[in-house]
Tab-separated table of C-alpha atoms in Angstrom:
chain	number	residue	atom	x	y	z
A	1	UNK	CA	170.558	-112.365	-69.389
A	2	UNK	CA	168.071	-115.127	-69.975
A	3	UNK	CA	164.840	-115.394	-71.911
A	4	UNK	CA	161.756	-117.482	-71.389
A	5	UNK	CA	158.773	-117.864	-73.668
A	6	UNK	CA	155.458	-118.540	-71.946
A	7	UNK	CA	152.905	-120.302	-74.131
A	8	UNK	CA	149.239	-119.976	-73.157
A	9	UNK	CA	147.703	-121.855	-76.073
A	10	UNK	CA	145.834	-125.164	-75.671
A	11	UNK	CA	148.085	-127.346	-77.836
A	12	UNK	CA	150.029	-129.342	-75.241
A	13	UNK	CA	152.436	-130.766	-77.842
A	14	UNK	CA	153.570	-127.504	-79.443
A	15	UNK	CA	156.458	-126.160	-77.353
A	16	UNK	CA	159.164	-124.530	-79.456
A	17	UNK	CA	162.426	-123.474	-77.868
A	18	UNK	CA	164.155	-121.665	-80.717
A	19	UNK	CA	163.617	-119.069	-83.414
A	20	UNK	CA	165.475	-119.380	-86.700
A	21	UNK	CA	165.711	-116.641	-89.309
A	22	UNK	CA	167.677	-116.936	-92.538
A	23	UNK	CA	168.246	-114.451	-95.310
A	24	UNK	CA	170.585	-115.178	-98.194
A	25	UNK	CA	173.698	-116.708	-96.608
A	26	UNK	CA	173.082	-115.311	-93.133
A	27	UNK	CA	171.098	-116.990	-90.418
A	28	UNK	CA	170.200	-116.305	-86.850
A	29	UNK	CA	169.343	-118.966	-84.302
A	30	UNK	CA	167.845	-117.761	-81.028
A	31	UNK	CA	167.347	-120.445	-78.367
A	32	UNK	CA	165.283	-119.866	-75.260
A	33	UNK	CA	163.595	-121.718	-72.435
A	34	UNK	CA	159.897	-122.332	-72.915
A	35	UNK	CA	157.136	-122.763	-70.383
A	36	UNK	CA	153.833	-124.300	-71.411
A	37	UNK	CA	150.938	-123.251	-69.144
A	38	UNK	CA	148.578	-126.048	-70.226
A	39	UNK	CA	151.215	-128.687	-69.328
A	40	UNK	CA	151.418	-127.576	-65.694
A	41	UNK	CA	149.803	-129.567	-62.926
A	42	UNK	CA	146.890	-127.686	-61.400
A	43	UNK	CA	147.608	-129.125	-57.940
A	44	UNK	CA	151.225	-127.887	-58.020
A	45	UNK	CA	150.086	-124.382	-58.966
A	46	UNK	CA	147.460	-124.329	-56.207
A	47	UNK	CA	149.945	-125.454	-53.552
A	48	UNK	CA	152.776	-123.143	-54.604
A	49	UNK	CA	153.598	-120.081	-52.516
A	50	UNK	CA	155.105	-118.346	-55.553
A	51	UNK	CA	152.772	-115.459	-56.516
A	52	UNK	CA	153.443	-116.124	-60.203
A	53	UNK	CA	151.742	-119.517	-59.772
A	54	UNK	CA	148.408	-117.708	-59.259
A	55	UNK	CA	148.847	-115.910	-62.574
A	56	UNK	CA	149.798	-119.169	-64.298
A	57	UNK	CA	146.752	-120.811	-62.709
A	58	UNK	CA	144.525	-118.038	-64.102
A	59	UNK	CA	146.044	-118.594	-67.558
A	60	UNK	CA	145.615	-122.356	-67.100
A	61	UNK	CA	141.897	-121.951	-66.281
A	62	UNK	CA	141.438	-119.566	-69.204
A	63	UNK	CA	143.081	-122.063	-71.578
A	64	UNK	CA	140.883	-124.878	-70.250
A	65	UNK	CA	137.738	-122.884	-71.083
A	66	UNK	CA	138.981	-121.449	-74.388
A	67	UNK	CA	136.389	-121.736	-77.116
A	68	UNK	CA	133.683	-123.023	-74.746
A	69	UNK	CA	132.112	-119.623	-74.034
A	70	UNK	CA	131.084	-121.008	-70.660
A	71	UNK	CA	130.913	-117.938	-68.445
A	72	UNK	CA	129.630	-119.938	-65.492
A	73	UNK	CA	132.726	-122.165	-65.507
A	74	UNK	CA	135.025	-119.140	-65.855
A	75	UNK	CA	133.139	-117.373	-63.053
A	76	UNK	CA	133.693	-120.414	-60.787
A	77	UNK	CA	137.397	-120.489	-61.718
A	78	UNK	CA	137.686	-116.773	-61.003
A	79	UNK	CA	135.913	-117.086	-57.650
A	80	UNK	CA	138.119	-120.046	-56.655
A	81	UNK	CA	141.236	-118.114	-57.679
A	82	UNK	CA	140.197	-115.179	-55.482
A	83	UNK	CA	139.538	-117.498	-52.517
A	84	UNK	CA	142.893	-119.188	-52.992
A	85	UNK	CA	144.672	-115.863	-53.356
A	86	UNK	CA	143.156	-114.542	-50.124
A	87	UNK	CA	144.343	-117.657	-48.262
A	88	UNK	CA	147.957	-117.032	-49.257
A	89	UNK	CA	150.197	-114.936	-47.033
A	90	UNK	CA	150.659	-112.161	-49.601
A	91	UNK	CA	150.614	-108.455	-48.844
A	92	UNK	CA	147.527	-106.411	-49.702
A	93	UNK	CA	149.423	-104.696	-52.518
A	94	UNK	CA	150.469	-108.031	-54.040
A	95	UNK	CA	146.906	-109.369	-53.808
A	96	UNK	CA	145.532	-106.269	-55.570
A	97	UNK	CA	148.129	-106.554	-58.349
A	98	UNK	CA	147.446	-110.248	-58.906
A	99	UNK	CA	143.668	-109.714	-58.851
A	100	UNK	CA	144.050	-106.891	-61.350
A	101	UNK	CA	145.976	-109.193	-63.670
A	102	UNK	CA	143.431	-111.999	-63.197
A	103	UNK	CA	140.657	-109.504	-64.043
A	104	UNK	CA	142.305	-108.836	-67.398
A	105	UNK	CA	142.856	-112.532	-68.108
A	106	UNK	CA	139.707	-114.312	-66.909
A	107	UNK	CA	136.921	-112.349	-68.560
A	108	UNK	CA	133.238	-113.092	-67.878
A	109	UNK	CA	130.021	-111.332	-68.908
A	110	UNK	CA	128.722	-108.446	-66.800
A	111	UNK	CA	126.139	-110.472	-64.873
A	112	UNK	CA	128.836	-112.912	-63.749
A	113	UNK	CA	131.205	-110.040	-63.023
A	114	UNK	CA	128.591	-108.540	-60.711
A	115	UNK	CA	128.248	-111.892	-58.929
A	116	UNK	CA	132.021	-112.082	-58.615
A	117	UNK	CA	132.177	-108.628	-57.036
A	118	UNK	CA	129.497	-109.584	-54.519
A	119	UNK	CA	131.387	-112.801	-53.728
A	120	UNK	CA	134.633	-110.877	-53.349
A	121	UNK	CA	133.013	-108.376	-50.987
A	122	UNK	CA	131.713	-111.261	-48.888
A	123	UNK	CA	135.131	-112.983	-48.878
A	124	UNK	CA	136.939	-109.895	-47.577
A	125	UNK	CA	134.245	-108.588	-45.279
A	126	UNK	CA	133.158	-105.478	-47.197
A	127	UNK	CA	133.829	-103.467	-50.317
A	128	UNK	CA	137.242	-101.929	-50.817
A	129	UNK	CA	139.055	-103.803	-48.042
A	130	UNK	CA	141.268	-105.859	-50.340
A	131	UNK	CA	140.515	-104.831	-53.908
A	132	UNK	CA	139.635	-101.327	-54.974
A	133	UNK	CA	136.349	-101.607	-56.876
A	134	UNK	CA	137.713	-99.586	-59.812
A	135	UNK	CA	140.021	-102.483	-60.717
A	136	UNK	CA	137.138	-104.751	-61.665
A	137	UNK	CA	135.796	-105.349	-65.156
A	138	UNK	CA	132.249	-104.667	-63.949
A	139	UNK	CA	133.264	-101.223	-62.695
A	140	UNK	CA	135.019	-100.473	-65.980
A	141	UNK	CA	131.983	-101.741	-67.920
A	142	UNK	CA	129.736	-99.438	-65.876
A	143	UNK	CA	132.020	-96.478	-66.529
A	144	UNK	CA	132.012	-97.252	-70.262
A	145	UNK	CA	128.207	-97.500	-70.216
A	146	UNK	CA	127.999	-94.152	-68.416
A	147	UNK	CA	130.348	-92.532	-70.914
A	148	UNK	CA	128.304	-93.876	-73.838
A	149	UNK	CA	125.104	-92.567	-72.258
A	150	UNK	CA	126.760	-89.192	-71.656
A	151	UNK	CA	127.913	-89.030	-75.273
A	152	UNK	CA	124.377	-89.756	-76.499
A	153	UNK	CA	122.915	-87.044	-74.259
A	154	UNK	CA	125.655	-84.652	-75.424
A	155	UNK	CA	124.931	-85.442	-79.072
A	156	UNK	CA	121.219	-84.765	-78.571
A	157	UNK	CA	121.842	-81.510	-76.713
A	158	UNK	CA	124.440	-80.504	-79.333
A	159	UNK	CA	121.998	-81.273	-82.121
A	160	UNK	CA	119.275	-79.155	-80.480
A	161	UNK	CA	121.710	-76.302	-79.860
A	162	UNK	CA	123.010	-76.602	-83.438
A	163	UNK	CA	119.479	-76.327	-84.805
A	164	UNK	CA	118.868	-73.154	-82.758
A	165	UNK	CA	122.159	-71.592	-83.858
A	166	UNK	CA	121.429	-72.627	-87.451
A	167	UNK	CA	118.014	-70.956	-87.320
A	168	UNK	CA	119.514	-67.736	-85.952
A	169	UNK	CA	122.308	-67.715	-88.538
A	170	UNK	CA	119.796	-68.508	-91.291
A	171	UNK	CA	117.589	-65.577	-90.271
A	172	UNK	CA	120.592	-63.235	-90.153
A	173	UNK	CA	121.816	-64.473	-93.548
A	174	UNK	CA	118.301	-64.025	-94.988
A	175	UNK	CA	118.075	-60.467	-93.697
A	176	UNK	CA	121.498	-59.682	-95.205
A	177	UNK	CA	120.439	-61.108	-98.595
A	178	UNK	CA	117.168	-59.129	-98.600
A	179	UNK	CA	119.007	-55.942	-97.609
A	180	UNK	CA	121.648	-56.500	-100.326
A	181	UNK	CA	118.951	-57.194	-102.936
A	182	UNK	CA	117.059	-54.074	-101.916
A	183	UNK	CA	120.272	-52.011	-102.111
A	184	UNK	CA	121.079	-53.360	-105.616
A	185	UNK	CA	117.568	-52.499	-106.795
A	186	UNK	CA	117.858	-48.957	-105.470
A	187	UNK	CA	115.535	-49.412	-102.543
A	188	UNK	CA	116.237	-48.026	-99.105
A	189	UNK	CA	115.948	-49.930	-95.884
A	190	UNK	CA	113.612	-47.350	-94.361
């Protein structure tokens, strides 16, 4: 068994390779291999046939744009990753899995996500040929928006229905109170 720690932060110097824990007179030293994404050469990742290199490249691009909030740059990285991925000789299933992972790692705002989907459709020659549309962040964002809208409509309809039921129950309760009061005062309902 072996362990590797993959660091995706932007500090190129920080690269620990052990964990030390001590308590009283007992200590534990755990040594492991470390892999620093930001210290990789972009060219080597691009030229590699190893599918994991595409994931590392996505993490590399994400680290390079960390804190910048530059969605245009991330969109370009994401588009270039998709182009590169489609040029590789991977199976459709592998491409979908890697794209799904990239989707979760390289996040851009909805307008850029929509552009990316259009670009992806153009790259593969039509929707759904390489990546199922439901894997994309834009699709998920649209579903979330639809759910939120549905909840709001449901709340409004529930509120209106609740008011109607409340009115009916209030009338019934009022009639019962009047009838009970009349009975206590010796009056008949007739």
